[in-house]
XYZ file of C-alpha atoms in Angstrom:
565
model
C 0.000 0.000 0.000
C 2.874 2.408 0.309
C 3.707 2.129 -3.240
C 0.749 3.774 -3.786
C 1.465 6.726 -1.662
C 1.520 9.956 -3.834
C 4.553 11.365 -2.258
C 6.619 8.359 -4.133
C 4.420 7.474 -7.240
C 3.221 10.615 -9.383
C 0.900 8.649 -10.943
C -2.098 11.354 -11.115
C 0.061 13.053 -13.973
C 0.145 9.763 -15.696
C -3.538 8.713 -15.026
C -5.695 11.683 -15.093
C -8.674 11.499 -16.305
C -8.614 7.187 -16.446
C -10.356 4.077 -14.440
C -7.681 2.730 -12.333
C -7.214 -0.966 -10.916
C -4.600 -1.534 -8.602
C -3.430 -5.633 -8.449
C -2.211 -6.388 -5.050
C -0.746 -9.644 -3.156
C -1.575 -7.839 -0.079
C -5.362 -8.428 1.036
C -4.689 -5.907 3.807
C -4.349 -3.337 1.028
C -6.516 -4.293 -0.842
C -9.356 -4.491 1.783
C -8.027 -0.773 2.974
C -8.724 0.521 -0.625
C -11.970 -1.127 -1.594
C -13.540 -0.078 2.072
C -11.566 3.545 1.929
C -10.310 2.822 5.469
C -10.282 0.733 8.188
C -10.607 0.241 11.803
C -7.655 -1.958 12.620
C -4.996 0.735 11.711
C -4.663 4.670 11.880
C -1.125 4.941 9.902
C -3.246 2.556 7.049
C -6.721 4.655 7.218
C -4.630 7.862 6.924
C -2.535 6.169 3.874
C -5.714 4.991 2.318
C -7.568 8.592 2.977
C -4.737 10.484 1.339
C -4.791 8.309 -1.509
C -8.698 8.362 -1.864
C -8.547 12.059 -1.708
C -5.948 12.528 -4.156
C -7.782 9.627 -6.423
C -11.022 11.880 -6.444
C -9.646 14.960 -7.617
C -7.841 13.431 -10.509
C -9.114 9.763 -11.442
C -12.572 8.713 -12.825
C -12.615 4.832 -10.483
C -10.011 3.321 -8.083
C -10.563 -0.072 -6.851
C -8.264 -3.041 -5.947
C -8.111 -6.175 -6.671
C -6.077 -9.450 -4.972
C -3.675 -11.680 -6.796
C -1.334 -14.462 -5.819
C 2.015 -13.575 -4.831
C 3.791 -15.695 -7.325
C 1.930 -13.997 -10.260
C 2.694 -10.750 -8.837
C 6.574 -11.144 -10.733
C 6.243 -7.757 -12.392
C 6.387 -6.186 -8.831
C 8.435 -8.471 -6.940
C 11.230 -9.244 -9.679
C 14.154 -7.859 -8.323
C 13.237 -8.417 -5.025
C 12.447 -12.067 -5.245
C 13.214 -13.395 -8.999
C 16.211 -15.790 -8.716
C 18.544 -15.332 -12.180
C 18.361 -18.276 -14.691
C 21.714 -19.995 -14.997
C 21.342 -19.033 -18.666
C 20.851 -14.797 -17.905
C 24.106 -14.205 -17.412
C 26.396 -12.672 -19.711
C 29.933 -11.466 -20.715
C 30.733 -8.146 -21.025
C 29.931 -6.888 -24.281
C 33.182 -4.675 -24.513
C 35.212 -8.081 -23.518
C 33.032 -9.377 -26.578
C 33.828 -6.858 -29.190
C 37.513 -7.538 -28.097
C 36.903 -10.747 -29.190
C 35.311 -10.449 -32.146
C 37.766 -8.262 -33.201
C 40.295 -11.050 -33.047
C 38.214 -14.085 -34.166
C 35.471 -12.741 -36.169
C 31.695 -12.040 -35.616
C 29.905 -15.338 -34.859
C 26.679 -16.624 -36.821
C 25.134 -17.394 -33.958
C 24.850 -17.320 -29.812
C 24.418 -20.555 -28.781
C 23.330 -19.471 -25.052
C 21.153 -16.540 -24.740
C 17.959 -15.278 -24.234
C 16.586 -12.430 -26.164
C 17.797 -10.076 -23.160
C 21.104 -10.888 -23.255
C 22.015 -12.473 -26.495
C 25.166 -11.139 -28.175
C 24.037 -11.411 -31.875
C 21.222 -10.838 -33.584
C 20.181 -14.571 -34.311
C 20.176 -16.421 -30.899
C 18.770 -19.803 -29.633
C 16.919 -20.471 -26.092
C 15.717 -23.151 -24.010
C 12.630 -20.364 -23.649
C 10.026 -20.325 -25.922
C 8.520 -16.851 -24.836
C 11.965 -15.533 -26.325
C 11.184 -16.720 -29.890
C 14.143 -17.846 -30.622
C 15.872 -18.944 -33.747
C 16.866 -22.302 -32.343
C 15.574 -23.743 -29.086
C 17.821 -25.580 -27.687
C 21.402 -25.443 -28.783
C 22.095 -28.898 -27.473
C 19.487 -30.846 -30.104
C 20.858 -29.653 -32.924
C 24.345 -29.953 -34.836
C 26.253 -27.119 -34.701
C 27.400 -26.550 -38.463
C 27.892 -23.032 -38.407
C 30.848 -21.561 -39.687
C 31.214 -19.401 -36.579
C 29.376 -19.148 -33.593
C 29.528 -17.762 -29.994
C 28.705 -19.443 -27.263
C 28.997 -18.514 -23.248
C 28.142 -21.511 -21.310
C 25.594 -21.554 -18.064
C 28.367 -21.566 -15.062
C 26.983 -25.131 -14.286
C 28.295 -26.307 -17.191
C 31.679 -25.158 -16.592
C 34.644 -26.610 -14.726
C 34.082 -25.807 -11.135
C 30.516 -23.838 -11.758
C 28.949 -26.656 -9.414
C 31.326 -25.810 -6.177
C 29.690 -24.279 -3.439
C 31.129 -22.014 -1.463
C 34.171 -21.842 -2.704
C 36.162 -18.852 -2.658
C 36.375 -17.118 -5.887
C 40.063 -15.922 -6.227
C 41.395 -13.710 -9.440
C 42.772 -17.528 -10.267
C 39.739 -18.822 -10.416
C 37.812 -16.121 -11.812
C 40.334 -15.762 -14.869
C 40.054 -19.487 -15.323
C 36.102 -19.849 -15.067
C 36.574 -16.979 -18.128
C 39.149 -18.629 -19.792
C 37.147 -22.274 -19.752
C 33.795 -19.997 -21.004
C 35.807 -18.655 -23.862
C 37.309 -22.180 -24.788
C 33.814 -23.534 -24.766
C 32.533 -20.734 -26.423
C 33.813 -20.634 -30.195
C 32.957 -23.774 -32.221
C 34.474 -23.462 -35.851
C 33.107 -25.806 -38.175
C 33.048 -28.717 -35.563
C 36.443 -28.274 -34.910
C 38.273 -26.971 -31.994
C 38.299 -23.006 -31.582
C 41.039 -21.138 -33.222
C 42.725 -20.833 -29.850
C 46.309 -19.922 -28.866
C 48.371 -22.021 -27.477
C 51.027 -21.114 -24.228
C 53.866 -20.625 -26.769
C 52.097 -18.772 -29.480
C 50.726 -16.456 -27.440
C 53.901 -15.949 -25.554
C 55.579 -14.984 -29.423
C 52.559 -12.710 -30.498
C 52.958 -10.972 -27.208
C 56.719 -10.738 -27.736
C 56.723 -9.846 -31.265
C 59.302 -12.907 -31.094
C 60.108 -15.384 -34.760
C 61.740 -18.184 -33.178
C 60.438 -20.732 -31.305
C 61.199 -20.915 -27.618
C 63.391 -23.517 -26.291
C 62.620 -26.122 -23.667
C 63.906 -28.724 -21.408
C 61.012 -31.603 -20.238
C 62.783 -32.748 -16.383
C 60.983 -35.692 -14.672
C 58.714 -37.195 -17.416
C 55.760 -39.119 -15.856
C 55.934 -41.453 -18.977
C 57.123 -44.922 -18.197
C 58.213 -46.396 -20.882
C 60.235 -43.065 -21.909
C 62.213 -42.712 -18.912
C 62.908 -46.960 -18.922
C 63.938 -45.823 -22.726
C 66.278 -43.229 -21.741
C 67.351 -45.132 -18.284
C 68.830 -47.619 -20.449
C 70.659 -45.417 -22.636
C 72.464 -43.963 -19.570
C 70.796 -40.923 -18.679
C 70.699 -40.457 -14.668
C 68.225 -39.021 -12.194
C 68.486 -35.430 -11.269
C 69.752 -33.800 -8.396
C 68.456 -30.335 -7.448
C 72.253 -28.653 -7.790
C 73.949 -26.150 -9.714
C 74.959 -28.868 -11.741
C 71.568 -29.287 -13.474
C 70.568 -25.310 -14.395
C 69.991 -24.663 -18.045
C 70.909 -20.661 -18.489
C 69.808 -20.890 -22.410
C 66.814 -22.531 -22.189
C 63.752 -20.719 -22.180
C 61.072 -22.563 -20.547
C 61.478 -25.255 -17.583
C 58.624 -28.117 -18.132
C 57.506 -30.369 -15.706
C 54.752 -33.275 -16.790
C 53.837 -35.460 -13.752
C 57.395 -35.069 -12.259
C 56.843 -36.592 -8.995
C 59.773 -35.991 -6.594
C 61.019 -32.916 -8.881
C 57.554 -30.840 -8.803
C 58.419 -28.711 -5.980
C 62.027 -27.960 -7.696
C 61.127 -27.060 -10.739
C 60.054 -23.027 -9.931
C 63.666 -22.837 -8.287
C 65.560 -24.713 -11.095
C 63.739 -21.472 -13.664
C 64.454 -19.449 -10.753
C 68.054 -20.076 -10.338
C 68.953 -21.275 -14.505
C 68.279 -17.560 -15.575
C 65.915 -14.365 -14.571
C 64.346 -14.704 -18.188
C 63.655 -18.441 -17.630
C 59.677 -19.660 -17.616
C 58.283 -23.056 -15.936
C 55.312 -24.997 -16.685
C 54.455 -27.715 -14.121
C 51.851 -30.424 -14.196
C 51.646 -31.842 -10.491
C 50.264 -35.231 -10.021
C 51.682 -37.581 -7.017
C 52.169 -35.680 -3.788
C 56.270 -34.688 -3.190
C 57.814 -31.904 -0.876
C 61.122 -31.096 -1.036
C 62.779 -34.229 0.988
C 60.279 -36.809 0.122
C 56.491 -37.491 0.635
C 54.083 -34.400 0.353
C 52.087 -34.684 4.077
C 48.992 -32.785 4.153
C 48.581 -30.039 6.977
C 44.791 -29.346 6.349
C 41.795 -31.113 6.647
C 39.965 -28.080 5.189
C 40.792 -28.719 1.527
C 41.667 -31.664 -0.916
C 44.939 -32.990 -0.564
C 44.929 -32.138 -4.150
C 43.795 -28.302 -3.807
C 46.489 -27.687 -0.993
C 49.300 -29.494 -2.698
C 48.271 -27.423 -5.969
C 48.344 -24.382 -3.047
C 51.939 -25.699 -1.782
C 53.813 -25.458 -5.743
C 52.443 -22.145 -6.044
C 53.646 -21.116 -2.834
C 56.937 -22.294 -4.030
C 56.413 -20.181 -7.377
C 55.578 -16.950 -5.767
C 58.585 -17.358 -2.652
C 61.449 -17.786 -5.918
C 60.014 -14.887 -7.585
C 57.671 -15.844 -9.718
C 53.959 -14.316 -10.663
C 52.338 -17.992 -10.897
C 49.254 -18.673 -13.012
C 46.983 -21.465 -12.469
C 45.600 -23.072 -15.943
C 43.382 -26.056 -17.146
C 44.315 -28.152 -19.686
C 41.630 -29.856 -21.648
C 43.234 -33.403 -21.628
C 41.024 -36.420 -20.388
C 42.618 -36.566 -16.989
C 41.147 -35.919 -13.347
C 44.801 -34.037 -12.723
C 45.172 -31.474 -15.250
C 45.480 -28.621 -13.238
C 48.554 -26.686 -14.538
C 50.961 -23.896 -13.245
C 52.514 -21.458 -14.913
C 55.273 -19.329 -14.434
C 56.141 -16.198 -17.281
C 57.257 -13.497 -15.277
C 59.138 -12.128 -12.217
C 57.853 -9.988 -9.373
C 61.376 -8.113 -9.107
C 63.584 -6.537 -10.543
C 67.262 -8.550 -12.131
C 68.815 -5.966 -10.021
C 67.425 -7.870 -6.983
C 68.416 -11.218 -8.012
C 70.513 -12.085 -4.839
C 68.260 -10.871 -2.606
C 65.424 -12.982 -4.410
C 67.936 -16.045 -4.202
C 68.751 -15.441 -0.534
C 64.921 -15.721 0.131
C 64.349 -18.805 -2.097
C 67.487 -20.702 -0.145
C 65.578 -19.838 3.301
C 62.352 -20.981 2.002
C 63.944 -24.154 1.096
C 65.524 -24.627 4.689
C 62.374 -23.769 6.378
C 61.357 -26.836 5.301
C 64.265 -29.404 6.283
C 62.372 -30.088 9.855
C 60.272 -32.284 7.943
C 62.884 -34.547 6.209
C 64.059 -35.334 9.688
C 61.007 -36.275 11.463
C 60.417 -38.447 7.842
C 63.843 -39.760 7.345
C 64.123 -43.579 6.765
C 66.399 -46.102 9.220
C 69.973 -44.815 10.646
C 71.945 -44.601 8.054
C 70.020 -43.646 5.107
C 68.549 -40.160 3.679
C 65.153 -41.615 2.609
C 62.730 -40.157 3.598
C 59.803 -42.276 4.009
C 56.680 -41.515 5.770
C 55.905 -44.665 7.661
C 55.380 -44.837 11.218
C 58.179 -47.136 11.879
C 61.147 -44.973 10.860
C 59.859 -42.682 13.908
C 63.618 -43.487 15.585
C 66.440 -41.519 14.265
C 70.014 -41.071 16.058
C 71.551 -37.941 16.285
C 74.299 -39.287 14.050
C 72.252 -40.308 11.365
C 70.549 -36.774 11.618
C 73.734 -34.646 11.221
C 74.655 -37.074 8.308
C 71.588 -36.760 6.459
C 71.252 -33.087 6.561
C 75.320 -32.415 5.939
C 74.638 -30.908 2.360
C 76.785 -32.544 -0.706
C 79.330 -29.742 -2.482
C 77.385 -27.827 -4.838
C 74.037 -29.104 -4.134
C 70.992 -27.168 -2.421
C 69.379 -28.887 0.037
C 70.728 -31.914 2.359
C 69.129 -35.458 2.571
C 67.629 -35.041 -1.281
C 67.787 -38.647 -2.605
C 66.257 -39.507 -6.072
C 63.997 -42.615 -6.519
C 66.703 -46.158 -6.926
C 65.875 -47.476 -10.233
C 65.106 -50.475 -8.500
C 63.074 -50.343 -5.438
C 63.428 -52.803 -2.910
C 60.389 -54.911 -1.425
C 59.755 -53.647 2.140
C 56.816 -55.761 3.327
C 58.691 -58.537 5.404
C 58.977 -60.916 2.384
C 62.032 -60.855 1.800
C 63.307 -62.373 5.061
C 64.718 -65.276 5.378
C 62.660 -68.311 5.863
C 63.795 -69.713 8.902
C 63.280 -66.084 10.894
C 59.875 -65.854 9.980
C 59.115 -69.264 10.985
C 60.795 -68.679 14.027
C 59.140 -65.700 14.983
C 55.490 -66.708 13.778
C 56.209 -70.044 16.131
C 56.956 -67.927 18.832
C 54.125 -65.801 18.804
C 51.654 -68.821 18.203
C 53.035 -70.748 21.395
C 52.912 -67.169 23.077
C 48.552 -67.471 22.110
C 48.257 -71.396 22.729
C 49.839 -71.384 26.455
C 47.732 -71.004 29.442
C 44.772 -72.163 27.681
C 43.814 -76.159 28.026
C 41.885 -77.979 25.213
C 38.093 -77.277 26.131
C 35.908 -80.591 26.207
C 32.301 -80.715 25.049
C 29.308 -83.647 26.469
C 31.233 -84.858 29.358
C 35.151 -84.286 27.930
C 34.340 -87.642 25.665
C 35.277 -85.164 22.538
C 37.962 -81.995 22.958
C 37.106 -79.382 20.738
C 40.335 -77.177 18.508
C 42.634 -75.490 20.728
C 42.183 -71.834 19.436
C 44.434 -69.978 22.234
C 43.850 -66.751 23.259
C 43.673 -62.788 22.218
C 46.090 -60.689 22.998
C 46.801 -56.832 22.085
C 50.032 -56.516 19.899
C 51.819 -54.515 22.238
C 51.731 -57.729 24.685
C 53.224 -59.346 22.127
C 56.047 -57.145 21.112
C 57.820 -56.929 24.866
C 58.258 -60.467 24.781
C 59.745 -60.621 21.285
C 63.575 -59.644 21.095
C 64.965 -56.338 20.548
C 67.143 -57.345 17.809
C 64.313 -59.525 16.397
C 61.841 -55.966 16.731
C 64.429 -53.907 15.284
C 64.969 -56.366 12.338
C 60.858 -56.403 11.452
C 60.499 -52.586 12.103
C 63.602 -51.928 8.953
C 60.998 -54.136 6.906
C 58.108 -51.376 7.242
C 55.775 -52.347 8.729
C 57.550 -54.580 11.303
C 55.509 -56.945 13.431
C 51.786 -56.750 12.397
C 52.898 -56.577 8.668
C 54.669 -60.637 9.630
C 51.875 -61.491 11.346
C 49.378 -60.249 8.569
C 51.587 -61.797 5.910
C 50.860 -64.837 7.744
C 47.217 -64.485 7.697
C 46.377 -68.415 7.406
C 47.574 -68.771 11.033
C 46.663 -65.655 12.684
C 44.109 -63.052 12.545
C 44.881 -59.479 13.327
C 42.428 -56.643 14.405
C 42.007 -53.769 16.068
C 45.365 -54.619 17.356
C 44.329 -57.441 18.291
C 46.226 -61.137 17.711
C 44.626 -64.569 17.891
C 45.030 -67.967 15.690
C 42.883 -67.580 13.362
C 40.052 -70.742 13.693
C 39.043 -72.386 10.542
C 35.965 -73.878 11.687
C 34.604 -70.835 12.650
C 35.296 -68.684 8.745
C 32.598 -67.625 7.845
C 30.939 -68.476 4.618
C 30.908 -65.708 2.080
C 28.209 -65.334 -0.928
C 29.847 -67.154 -3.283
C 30.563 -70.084 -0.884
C 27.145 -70.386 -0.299
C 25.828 -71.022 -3.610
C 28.661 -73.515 -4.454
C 27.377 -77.401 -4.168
C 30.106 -79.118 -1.130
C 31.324 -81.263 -4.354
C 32.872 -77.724 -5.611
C 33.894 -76.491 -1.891
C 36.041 -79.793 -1.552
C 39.663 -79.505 -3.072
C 40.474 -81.451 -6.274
C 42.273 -84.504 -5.894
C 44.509 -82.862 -8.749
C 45.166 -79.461 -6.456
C 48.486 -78.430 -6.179
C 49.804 -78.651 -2.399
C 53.102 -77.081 -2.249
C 53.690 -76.352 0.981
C 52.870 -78.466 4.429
C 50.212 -77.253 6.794
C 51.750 -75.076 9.586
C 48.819 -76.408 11.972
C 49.274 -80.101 10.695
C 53.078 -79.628 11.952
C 53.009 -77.465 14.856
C 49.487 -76.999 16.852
C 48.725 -79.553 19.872
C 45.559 -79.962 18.117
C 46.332 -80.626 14.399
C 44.610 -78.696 11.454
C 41.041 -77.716 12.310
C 40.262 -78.846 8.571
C 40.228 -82.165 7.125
C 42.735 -83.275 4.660
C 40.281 -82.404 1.603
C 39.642 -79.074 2.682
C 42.475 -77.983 3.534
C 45.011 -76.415 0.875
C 48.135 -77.170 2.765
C 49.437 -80.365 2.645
C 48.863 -82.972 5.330
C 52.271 -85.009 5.576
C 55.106 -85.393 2.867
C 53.122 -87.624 0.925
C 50.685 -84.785 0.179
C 53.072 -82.691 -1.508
C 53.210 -81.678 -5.096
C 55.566 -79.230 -5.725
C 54.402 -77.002 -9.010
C 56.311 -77.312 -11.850
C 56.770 -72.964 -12.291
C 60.249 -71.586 -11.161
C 60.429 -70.725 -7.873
C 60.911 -67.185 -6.585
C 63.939 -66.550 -5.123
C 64.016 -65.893 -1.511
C 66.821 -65.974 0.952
């Protein structure tokens, strides 16, 4: 009813002389203006007098009439009318930039007649008329057309609430634009890094690059065998005449990369395509539970940009991968004047960081740095050693990847210590625990020991034996779960594991007991470790079981073995 008030709408000027009929989703109004008043309220009957009075001096009716809110759009639109995905819009002076450059397209794919870009248009909204509805039901043979995406169909248009950085702005554009131009069903006439790097230059040549740390397999076994070696972040590996630094899926060289540019020249670029998770020393270890380990290592090799001087860019690359986030650094945020003082920061930057390579370093005596729990032990000896930098190189306790790594799971020690140890702990579970007996002790059933936590069974294990298991990563519960046909191992927890008591999965139980008995022709390689060493024998018959039951049992299989100490 205020909207009505003369003192805000002149509309006497506008409707002298006419019948008037307000529409209002207010029945409060509109009961105020039929009845010229009301009882309830003295600020409304004075609204609705002055507008009465005013109404009979320059209208020939007035009279109101109630509608439904939601039809009441005209009214409410900015106030309540939620924007189609499809109403937005880029600039038009960013579009006549482009135009200029590409060409005027035939066509705007996206649009509505509000908001289309060219004169012919197509819509998902009839009351538009469009040319075309629907841009996605038809082919798109036009020799040029425009198109600017809904945001939901863009990369990263369905986050929400995330925070919408310059980065991500730019790119949301830069993905729009990609998506936009369509040239005879081919892809858009689009510059690539290096083009558009010469165009901006006014350069001829082509720029020069070197590729470090190739996530290809096969390449780097190629060039392995040919005698090429793994890098070492030093001054021996800086390439002063090389233009551009690249970086595909580089692994343990990711975070080196910026400060390799950095430190080859001041006019040196990098690209860098990070996939698997590396930090300086060794294993990337996220710090945040706030973000994807992706998103904050992607955050960690730009900090590393920006600290050795770079301004770094954050790109997409339209390959089918679910890692193709890219980083780019062209330019410097200083001056070549400032060089060492830029290089002074970078060094520090890389230091800051050697705390972690110590709490991750591998077993006295090495530099790895690995991130498993049982390297927690390090001697002050084996710290000073790993961190003593080598002559000429940048950071201390930097070890590349061995060509050939070395199995770590406890399977590659020697027979009779396993056996040993996975005796000891069994005896350690059967002891202090009689065979039970069942209808008067006629019938004693399995022997199945007892449960006991891990730790229990560690103190009465040997040092040296501990020591030996926790070098094999893992240590003691890895042996034990290698093991898993004698014991069972959770929540910490150790017991023999009980045959008779396995459950039966889905499969098993649709199988006819022909099928769940061994075949008389099944290979039996090794002996049964309960047939030889519980008080009780194997909890499984002969023909169920898929160990054998005596020498006579055995059939040894007629592949090479594996060699094992």
């Amino acid at each position: 009813m205020p909207s009505l008030d003369p003192n805000y709408v002149p509309y006497p000027v506008r409707l002298s002389g006419s019948h008037t009929r307000v529409f209002s989703d207010n029945t409060t109004a509109v009961a105020y203006l039929n009845h010229q008043g009301g009882t309830r309220s003295d600020r409304l009957r004075g609204l609705a007098s002055d507008i009465m009075e005013l109404a009979e001096g320059h209208l020939l009716s007035l009279s109101a009439v109630h509608i439904r809110g939601t039809d009441n759009f005209r009214a409410d639109f900015l106030s309540r009318h939620t924007l189609h995905q499809g109403e937005w819009m880029l600039n038009r002076k960013i579009f006549k930039m482009i135009t200029a450059r590409w060409g005027v397209p035939q066509i705007d794919l996206f649009a509505t007649r509000a908001n289309r870009q060219v004169r012919v248009f197509a819509s998902l909204n009839r009351e538009d008329e469009p040319d075309i509805l629907d841009a996605l039901q038809v082919p798109w043979t036009f020799d040029l057309s425009y198109a600017f995406p809904p945001w939901n169909l863009l990369p990263l248009g369905k986050t929400k609430g995330a925070r919408v950085t310059k980065n991500t702005l730019s790119r949301w554009i830069r993905e729009a634009i990609i998506l936009a131009y369509k040239v005879g069903g081919k892809d858009p006439p689009m510059h690539v890094l290096w083009e558009e790097e010469r165009l901006q230059k006014g350069l001829n040549e082509k720029q020069s690059f070197v590729d470090l740390g190739c996530g290809n397999g096969l390449l780097v076994h190629i060039l392995s065998n040919e005698g090429e070696s793994a890098i070492t972040p030093s001054d021996n590996y800086l390439f002063p005449d090389t233009d551009w630094i690249i970086g595909n899926h580089s692994d343990e060289l990711t975070p080196w990369l910026p400060v390799i540019a950095a430190r080859s020249s001041y006019s040196c670029r990098f690209f860098v395509l990070p996939c698997c998770f590396f930090n300086f020393y060794g294993k990337y270890n996220r710090k945040s539970s706030n973000k994807t380990q992706y998103r904050e290592y992607l955050d960690f090799v730009t900090e590393v940009g920006v600290q050795c001087g770079f301004i770094v860019e954050e790109d997409c690359l339209r390959i089918p991968s679910t890692k193709r986030v890219c980083l780019i650094g062209k330019s410097r945020g200083y001056s070549p004047a400032e060089e060492p003082q830029a290089d002074a920061r970078r060094a520090q930057y890389i230091s800051s960081h050697a705390a972690d390579s110590v709490t991750h370093a591998a077993a006295p005596g090495t530099c790895e740095h690995n991130t498993d729990s049982a390297h927690d032990s390090i001697t002050s000896d084996s710290t000073e050693h790993c961190l003593q930098p080598e002559p000429a190189n940048w950071i201390s306790g930097f070890r590349p990847r061995d060509k050939v790594e070395q199995v770590r799971n406890c399977a590659s020690l020697p027979r009779d210590f396993t056996d040993k140890v996975v005796l000891q702990v069994a005896q350690l579970l059967l002891e202090e625990k009689d065979n039970r007996s069942t209808d008067g002790g006629a019938e004693q059933t399995w022997n199945n020991g007892r449960s006991l936590p891990l730790r229990e069974v560690a103190e009465v294990l040997e040092k040296e034996t501990l020591h030996r298991l926790k070098n094999e990563c893992g240590g003691l519960q890895t042996l034990l779960r290698n093991n898993h046909q004698v014991f069972q191992v959770m929540n910490s927890m150790v017991s023999i594991r009980d045959w008779t008591q396995e459950t039966q999965t889905a499969s098993d139980k649709h199988r006819t007991e022909a099928k769940r008995k061994l075949s008389a022709d099944a290979l039996k390689t090794r002996l049964c470790w309960f047939y030889i060493n519980h008080p009780s024998g194997c909890p499984r018959a002969a023909i169920h079981c898929p160990y054998a039951h005596g020498a006579e049992e055995l059939r040894p299989s007629s592949f090479p073995k594996k060699h094992r100490p």
